[in-house]
mmCIF file of C-alpha atoms in Angstrom:
data_model
loop_
_atom_site.group_PDB
_atom_site.id
_atom_site.type_symbol
_atom_site.label_atom_id
_atom_site.label_comp_id
_atom_site.label_asym_id
_atom_site.label_seq_id
_atom_site.Cartn_x
_atom_site.Cartn_y
_atom_site.Cartn_z
ATOM 1 C CA TYR A 1 75.047 84.508 120.965
ATOM 2 C CA LYS A 2 78.281 86.003 122.201
ATOM 3 C CA LEU A 3 80.524 85.362 125.112
ATOM 4 C CA ASP A 4 83.603 87.858 124.225
ATOM 5 C CA LEU A 5 86.608 86.795 126.920
ATOM 6 C CA SER A 6 89.214 88.142 125.274
ATOM 7 C CA GLY A 7 92.204 89.223 127.783
ATOM 8 C CA THR A 8 90.070 86.993 130.474
ATOM 9 C CA LYS A 9 92.706 84.669 132.481
ATOM 10 C CA LEU A 10 90.176 82.191 132.597
ATOM 11 C CA LYS A 11 92.050 78.591 132.540
ATOM 12 C CA SER A 12 89.276 76.887 131.366
ATOM 13 C CA LEU A 13 85.236 76.763 130.148
ATOM 14 C CA PRO A 14 82.085 73.891 131.225
ATOM 15 C CA GLU A 15 82.152 70.871 128.740
ATOM 16 C CA GLY A 16 79.939 71.390 125.467
ATOM 17 C CA LEU A 17 79.665 75.104 125.659
ATOM 18 C CA THR A 18 77.032 76.465 122.434
ATOM 19 C CA VAL A 19 77.761 79.995 121.728
ATOM 20 C CA THR A 20 77.256 81.291 118.245
ATOM 21 C CA SER A 21 80.235 83.818 118.569
ATOM 22 C CA LEU A 22 82.694 83.055 120.842
ATOM 23 C CA VAL A 23 86.008 85.363 121.631
ATOM 24 C CA PHE A 24 88.890 84.585 123.009
ATOM 25 C CA ASN A 25 91.420 87.164 121.749
ATOM 26 C CA GLY A 26 94.330 87.581 123.713
ATOM 27 C CA CYS A 27 93.366 85.203 126.365
ATOM 28 C CA THR A 28 96.684 83.884 127.515
ATOM 29 C CA ALA A 29 96.225 81.529 130.041
ATOM 30 C CA LEU A 30 93.935 79.568 128.006
ATOM 31 C CA THR A 31 96.019 75.974 127.586
ATOM 32 C CA SER A 32 92.380 73.828 125.672
ATOM 33 C CA LEU A 33 89.528 74.628 124.451
ATOM 34 C CA PRO A 34 86.022 71.942 126.135
ATOM 35 C CA GLU A 35 84.372 68.667 124.683
ATOM 36 C CA GLY A 36 81.488 69.380 122.442
ATOM 37 C CA LEU A 37 82.249 72.958 121.917
ATOM 38 C CA ASP A 38 79.086 73.989 119.288
ATOM 39 C CA VAL A 39 79.531 77.436 118.039
ATOM 40 C CA ALA A 40 79.283 79.570 114.740
ATOM 41 C CA PHE A 41 82.468 81.819 115.170
ATOM 42 C CA LEU A 42 85.455 80.950 116.919
ATOM 43 C CA ASP A 43 88.618 83.598 117.146
ATOM 44 C CA VAL A 44 91.450 82.089 120.027
ATOM 45 C CA SER A 45 94.166 85.141 118.083
ATOM 46 C CA GLY A 46 96.922 85.567 120.079
ATOM 47 C CA CYS A 47 95.972 82.537 122.980
ATOM 48 C CA THR A 48 99.615 81.461 122.823
ATOM 49 C CA PRO A 49 99.668 78.866 125.477
ATOM 50 C CA LEU A 50 96.613 77.208 123.383
ATOM 51 C CA GLU A 51 98.052 73.215 122.817
ATOM 52 C CA SER A 52 94.788 72.403 120.966
ATOM 53 C CA LEU A 53 91.361 72.359 119.915
ATOM 54 C CA PRO A 54 88.296 70.504 121.123
ATOM 55 C CA LYS A 55 88.478 66.231 120.718
ATOM 56 C CA ARG A 56 84.669 66.611 119.282
ATOM 57 C CA GLY A 57 83.044 69.731 118.514
ATOM 58 C CA ASN A 58 81.127 71.664 116.100
ATOM 59 C CA VAL A 59 81.784 75.162 114.510
ATOM 60 C CA ARG A 60 78.771 75.725 112.305
ATOM 61 C CA ILE A 61 80.538 77.182 109.173
ATOM 62 C CA GLY A 62 81.352 79.684 110.354
ATOM 63 C CA ALA A 63 84.785 80.813 111.270
ATOM 64 C CA LEU A 64 88.140 79.766 112.803
ATOM 65 C CA ILE A 65 90.312 82.560 114.119
ATOM 66 C CA ALA A 66 93.460 81.444 115.569
ATOM 67 C CA ASN A 67 96.333 83.991 114.816
ATOM 68 C CA GLY A 68 99.076 84.284 116.994
ATOM 69 C CA CYS A 69 98.188 80.475 118.163
ATOM 70 C CA ARG A 70 101.990 78.998 118.544
ATOM 71 C CA SER A 71 101.341 76.458 120.443
ATOM 72 C CA LEU A 72 98.557 74.983 118.749
ATOM 73 C CA SER A 73 100.138 72.132 116.784
ATOM 74 C CA SER A 74 96.398 70.129 114.502
ATOM 75 C CA ILE A 75 93.055 71.882 113.364
ATOM 76 C CA PRO A 76 90.882 68.631 114.253
ATOM 77 C CA THR A 77 89.609 66.224 111.656
ATOM 78 C CA TRP A 78 85.792 67.074 113.050
ATOM 79 C CA LEU A 79 85.990 70.583 111.083
ATOM 80 C CA LYS A 80 85.372 69.748 107.497
ATOM 81 C CA ALA A 81 83.465 73.151 106.520
ATOM 82 C CA LEU A 82 84.453 76.799 107.234
ATOM 83 C CA SER A 83 83.632 79.867 105.453
ATOM 84 C CA ARG A 84 86.574 81.984 107.117
ATOM 85 C CA LEU A 85 90.229 80.530 108.890
ATOM 86 C CA SER A 86 92.771 82.305 109.444
ATOM 87 C CA ILE A 87 96.277 80.352 111.298
ATOM 88 C CA GLU A 88 98.812 83.396 110.996
ATOM 89 C CA ASP A 89 101.764 81.834 112.975
ATOM 90 C CA CYS A 90 100.468 78.864 113.811
ATOM 91 C CA ILE A 91 104.412 77.521 113.373
ATOM 92 C CA ARG A 92 102.989 74.249 114.547
ATOM 93 C CA VAL A 93 99.779 74.148 111.915
ATOM 94 C CA THR A 94 101.448 71.852 109.179
ATOM 95 C CA LYS A 95 99.132 70.203 107.672
ATOM 96 C CA LEU A 96 95.050 70.727 107.089
ATOM 97 C CA PRO A 97 92.229 67.820 107.966
ATOM 98 C CA ALA A 98 91.434 65.396 104.944
ATOM 99 C CA GLY A 99 87.607 66.990 102.923
ATOM 100 C CA LEU A 100 88.096 70.483 104.986
ATOM 101 C CA THR A 101 86.935 73.008 102.647
ATOM 102 C CA VAL A 102 87.179 76.842 102.851
ATOM 103 C CA SER A 103 83.972 79.134 100.810
ATOM 104 C CA SER A 104 85.688 83.038 102.071
ATOM 105 C CA TRP A 105 89.268 83.064 102.183
ATOM 106 C CA LEU A 106 92.363 81.150 104.424
ATOM 107 C CA ASP A 107 94.943 83.305 105.633
ATOM 108 C CA VAL A 108 98.077 80.997 105.953
ATOM 109 C CA ALA A 109 100.724 83.363 106.699
ATOM 110 C CA GLY A 110 103.457 81.886 108.974
ATOM 111 C CA SER A 111 101.610 78.958 109.604
ATOM 112 C CA GLY A 112 103.348 75.772 108.875
ATOM 113 C CA LEU A 113 101.845 74.442 105.878
ATOM 114 C CA LYS A 114 103.178 73.571 103.445
ATOM 115 C CA ASN A 115 100.740 72.796 101.227
ATOM 116 C CA LEU A 116 97.063 72.148 101.505
ATOM 117 C CA PRO A 117 94.705 69.085 100.586
ATOM 118 C CA PRO A 118 93.128 68.945 97.652
ATOM 119 C CA SER A 119 89.738 69.625 99.187
ATOM 120 C CA ALA A 120 91.541 73.374 99.951
ATOM 121 C CA LYS A 121 93.169 74.619 96.936
ATOM 122 C CA PRO A 122 90.583 75.900 95.406
ATOM 123 C CA THR A 123 90.351 78.086 98.606
ATOM 124 C CA PRO A 124 90.879 82.048 98.121
ATOM 125 C CA LEU A 125 94.277 82.218 100.105
ATOM 126 C CA ARG A 126 95.851 85.325 102.074
ATOM 127 C CA TRP A 127 98.851 86.521 103.533
ATOM 128 C CA ARG A 128 97.733 88.775 106.112
ATOM 129 C CA ASP A 129 95.258 89.992 104.741
ATOM 130 C CA VAL A 130 96.749 89.592 101.062
ATOM 131 C CA PRO A 131 95.279 87.883 98.239
ATOM 132 C CA VAL A 132 97.644 85.939 96.784
ATOM 133 C CA ASP A 133 97.757 82.963 94.865
ATOM 134 C CA TYR A 134 98.981 79.451 95.908
ATOM 135 C CA ARG A 135 102.738 79.349 94.064
ATOM 136 C CA ILE A 136 103.218 82.729 96.578
ATOM 137 C CA ALA A 137 102.672 80.912 99.543
ATOM 138 C CA PHE A 138 103.603 77.553 98.760
ATOM 139 C CA GLU A 139 106.621 78.212 95.950
ATOM 140 C CA PRO A 140 107.950 80.845 96.674
ATOM 141 C CA ARG A 141 111.106 79.707 94.945
ATOM 142 C CA LYS A 142 109.323 80.048 91.404
ATOM 143 C CA ILE A 143 108.876 83.967 92.190
ATOM 144 C CA LYS A 144 110.991 85.468 90.048
ATOM 145 C CA GLY A 145 112.307 89.128 90.704
ATOM 146 C CA LYS A 146 111.119 90.975 87.434
ATOM 147 C CA GLU A 147 108.164 89.479 87.916
ATOM 148 C CA VAL A 148 107.965 91.554 91.488
ATOM 149 C CA LEU A 149 108.868 94.809 90.061
ATOM 150 C CA SER A 150 106.629 94.350 87.894
ATOM 151 C CA GLU A 151 103.345 93.417 90.420
ATOM 152 C CA GLU A 152 101.216 96.797 90.264
ATOM 153 C CA ASN A 153 99.814 95.706 94.150
ATOM 154 C CA VAL A 154 102.321 97.278 96.679
ATOM 155 C CA GLU A 155 101.095 95.297 98.986
ATOM 156 C CA ARG A 156 101.404 91.361 97.882
ATOM 157 C CA ARG A 157 104.621 92.934 95.562
ATOM 158 C CA ARG A 158 105.688 93.516 99.676
ATOM 159 C CA VAL A 159 104.410 89.373 99.836
ATOM 160 C CA MET A 160 106.077 88.830 96.964
ATOM 161 C CA LEU A 161 109.260 89.982 97.971
ATOM 162 C CA GLN A 162 109.459 88.732 101.175
ATOM 163 C CA GLN A 163 108.500 85.048 100.998
ATOM 164 C CA MET A 164 111.121 85.365 97.581
ATOM 165 C CA GLY A 165 113.672 86.631 100.023
ATOM 166 C CA PHE A 166 115.942 89.969 99.917
ATOM 167 C CA GLU A 167 119.295 88.088 99.229
ATOM 168 C CA ARG A 168 117.864 86.506 95.802
ATOM 169 C CA PHE A 169 115.864 88.809 94.694
ATOM 170 C CA LEU A 170 118.770 91.603 95.165
ATOM 171 C CA LYS A 171 120.999 88.803 92.461
ATOM 172 C CA GLN A 172 118.201 88.840 90.007
ATOM 173 C CA VAL A 173 117.789 93.093 89.470
ATOM 174 C CA ASP A 174 119.719 95.418 88.535
ATOM 175 C CA ALA A 175 120.074 96.954 92.220
ATOM 176 C CA GLU A 176 122.411 99.974 91.843
ATOM 177 C CA ILE A 177 125.111 100.257 94.141
ATOM 178 C CA LEU A 178 125.358 103.718 96.853
ATOM 179 C CA ASP A 179 128.336 102.982 98.675
ATOM 180 C CA THR A 180 130.957 100.563 99.310
ATOM 181 C CA ASP A 181 133.181 100.742 102.701
ATOM 182 C CA HIS A 182 135.097 97.249 104.859
ATOM 183 C CA ASP A 183 134.222 96.275 107.517
ATOM 184 C CA ALA A 184 136.287 93.257 110.105
ATOM 185 C CA GLY A 185 134.094 91.494 107.924
ATOM 186 C CA GLY A 186 135.385 92.626 104.554
ATOM 187 C CA GLU A 187 133.201 94.615 101.838
ATOM 188 C CA ARG A 188 130.047 96.713 103.036
ATOM 189 C CA ARG A 189 127.433 97.711 100.130
ATOM 190 C CA LEU A 190 124.135 99.322 100.495
ATOM 191 C CA LEU A 191 122.070 98.695 97.736
ATOM 192 C CA ARG A 192 119.098 100.253 96.088
ATOM 193 C CA VAL A 193 116.389 99.333 94.331
ATOM 194 C CA ARG A 194 113.520 101.303 92.872
ATOM 195 C CA MET A 195 109.807 100.498 93.715
ATOM 196 C CA GLU A 196 107.060 102.108 92.004
ATOM 197 C CA ASN A 197 104.307 103.403 93.650
ATOM 198 C CA ASP A 198 106.558 102.172 96.571
ATOM 199 C CA GLU A 199 109.467 103.401 98.656
ATOM 200 C CA ASP A 200 113.176 102.165 97.085
ATOM 201 C CA LEU A 201 114.632 98.851 98.985
ATOM 202 C CA VAL A 202 117.822 99.349 100.252
ATOM 203 C CA CYS A 203 119.626 96.796 101.523
ATOM 204 C CA VAL A 204 123.160 96.744 103.144
ATOM 205 C CA SER A 205 125.082 93.765 101.747
ATOM 206 C CA VAL A 206 127.565 92.540 104.633
ATOM 207 C CA ASN A 207 129.373 89.719 105.421
ATOM 208 C CA CYS A 208 130.129 87.759 108.834
ATOM 209 C CA PRO A 209 133.894 87.835 110.179
ATOM 210 C CA SER A 210 133.287 84.890 112.324
ATOM 211 C CA THR A 211 131.594 82.544 109.543
ATOM 212 C CA GLY A 212 132.324 84.911 106.812
ATOM 213 C CA ARG A 213 128.526 84.884 105.539
ATOM 214 C CA GLN A 214 126.771 86.973 103.861
ATOM 215 C CA TYR A 215 123.612 88.959 105.288
ATOM 216 C CA ILE A 216 121.490 91.222 103.571
ATOM 217 C CA ILE A 217 119.867 93.588 105.721
ATOM 218 C CA ARG A 218 116.944 95.927 104.983
ATOM 219 C CA VAL A 219 117.730 99.872 105.994
ATOM 220 C CA PRO A 220 115.850 102.470 105.651
ATOM 221 C CA PRO A 221 114.854 104.025 102.298
ATOM 222 C CA ARG A 222 116.572 107.404 103.428
ATOM 223 C CA THR A 223 119.528 105.770 104.056
ATOM 224 C CA ARG A 224 122.748 106.599 101.740
ATOM 225 C CA THR A 225 126.460 104.651 103.561
ATOM 226 C CA CYS A 226 126.836 101.420 104.905
ATOM 227 C CA HIS A 227 128.181 103.004 108.122
ATOM 228 C CA GLN A 228 124.847 104.884 108.627
ATOM 229 C CA GLY A 229 122.780 101.175 107.580
ATOM 230 C CA ILE A 230 124.796 99.137 109.821
ATOM 231 C CA ALA A 231 124.143 101.656 112.761
ATOM 232 C CA TRP A 232 120.275 102.501 112.219
ATOM 233 C CA THR A 233 120.646 98.423 113.030
ATOM 234 C CA ALA A 234 122.486 98.596 116.287
ATOM 235 C CA GLY A 235 119.812 102.050 117.068
ATOM 236 C CA PHE A 236 122.057 104.392 116.552
ATOM 237 C CA ASP A 237 120.127 107.401 115.099
ATOM 238 C CA ASP A 238 123.406 109.386 114.824
ATOM 239 C CA PRO A 239 125.816 106.843 112.940
ATOM 240 C CA LYS A 240 128.406 109.289 114.010
ATOM 241 C CA ARG A 241 127.985 107.819 118.113
ATOM 242 C CA TYR A 242 127.968 104.429 116.649
ATOM 243 C CA LYS A 243 131.505 103.499 116.614
ATOM 244 C CA PRO A 244 132.017 100.013 118.284
ATOM 245 C CA ILE A 245 135.391 98.908 119.385
ATOM 246 C CA LYS A 246 135.224 95.140 118.241
ATOM 247 C CA GLU A 247 132.748 93.570 115.982
ATOM 248 C CA THR A 248 132.308 89.974 115.097
#
């Protein structure tokens, strides 16, 4: 019924393996799964060397959980129907098979997907377990700063902010300037945006001395000076101890 091989160092399994639930969570020696695999639930989360799923097999109206499989390059075409599919951080998975349907939910956070096949577009989407819509997942350029501020669900708001990016968000909202100073790259600014029912968003705006490129760095909400924020990014809880000889 269930074969749980989490954390083991197994490199292979017998061809034609049939089991209801197969769990390989965190198995870091596995590079492939056996041909003819027949399961109802398959969890290969954290199997970072896993490069491919079987060319022939069957997942019977169940779930495929492949979070963190950074070497996995594709989802096989024989997968036609699932209840749940999670490909969080599967950065090499850039498309799903045509005709695939997912009835319950599909988590696409950090994957290489840019869109979905028509058959999967009606599927409820998630972003690290947070329910999102197609636009948040695949069209983040359409997200507006005022939408982020008006979103009542804190977790969904955080996803929207992550997808939108701090730089674009801060340009569209009335951020409060808490502090300014100068370093080798020029002016630094400490910016704050108050978030309803959540901690404030506080960021340091800095410029790279060598390229002139601007960077927006999120820092703890209680930060009150630019120097304190930059010291924190360098690992100093006490900003008085952060005294760089040269900044590049």
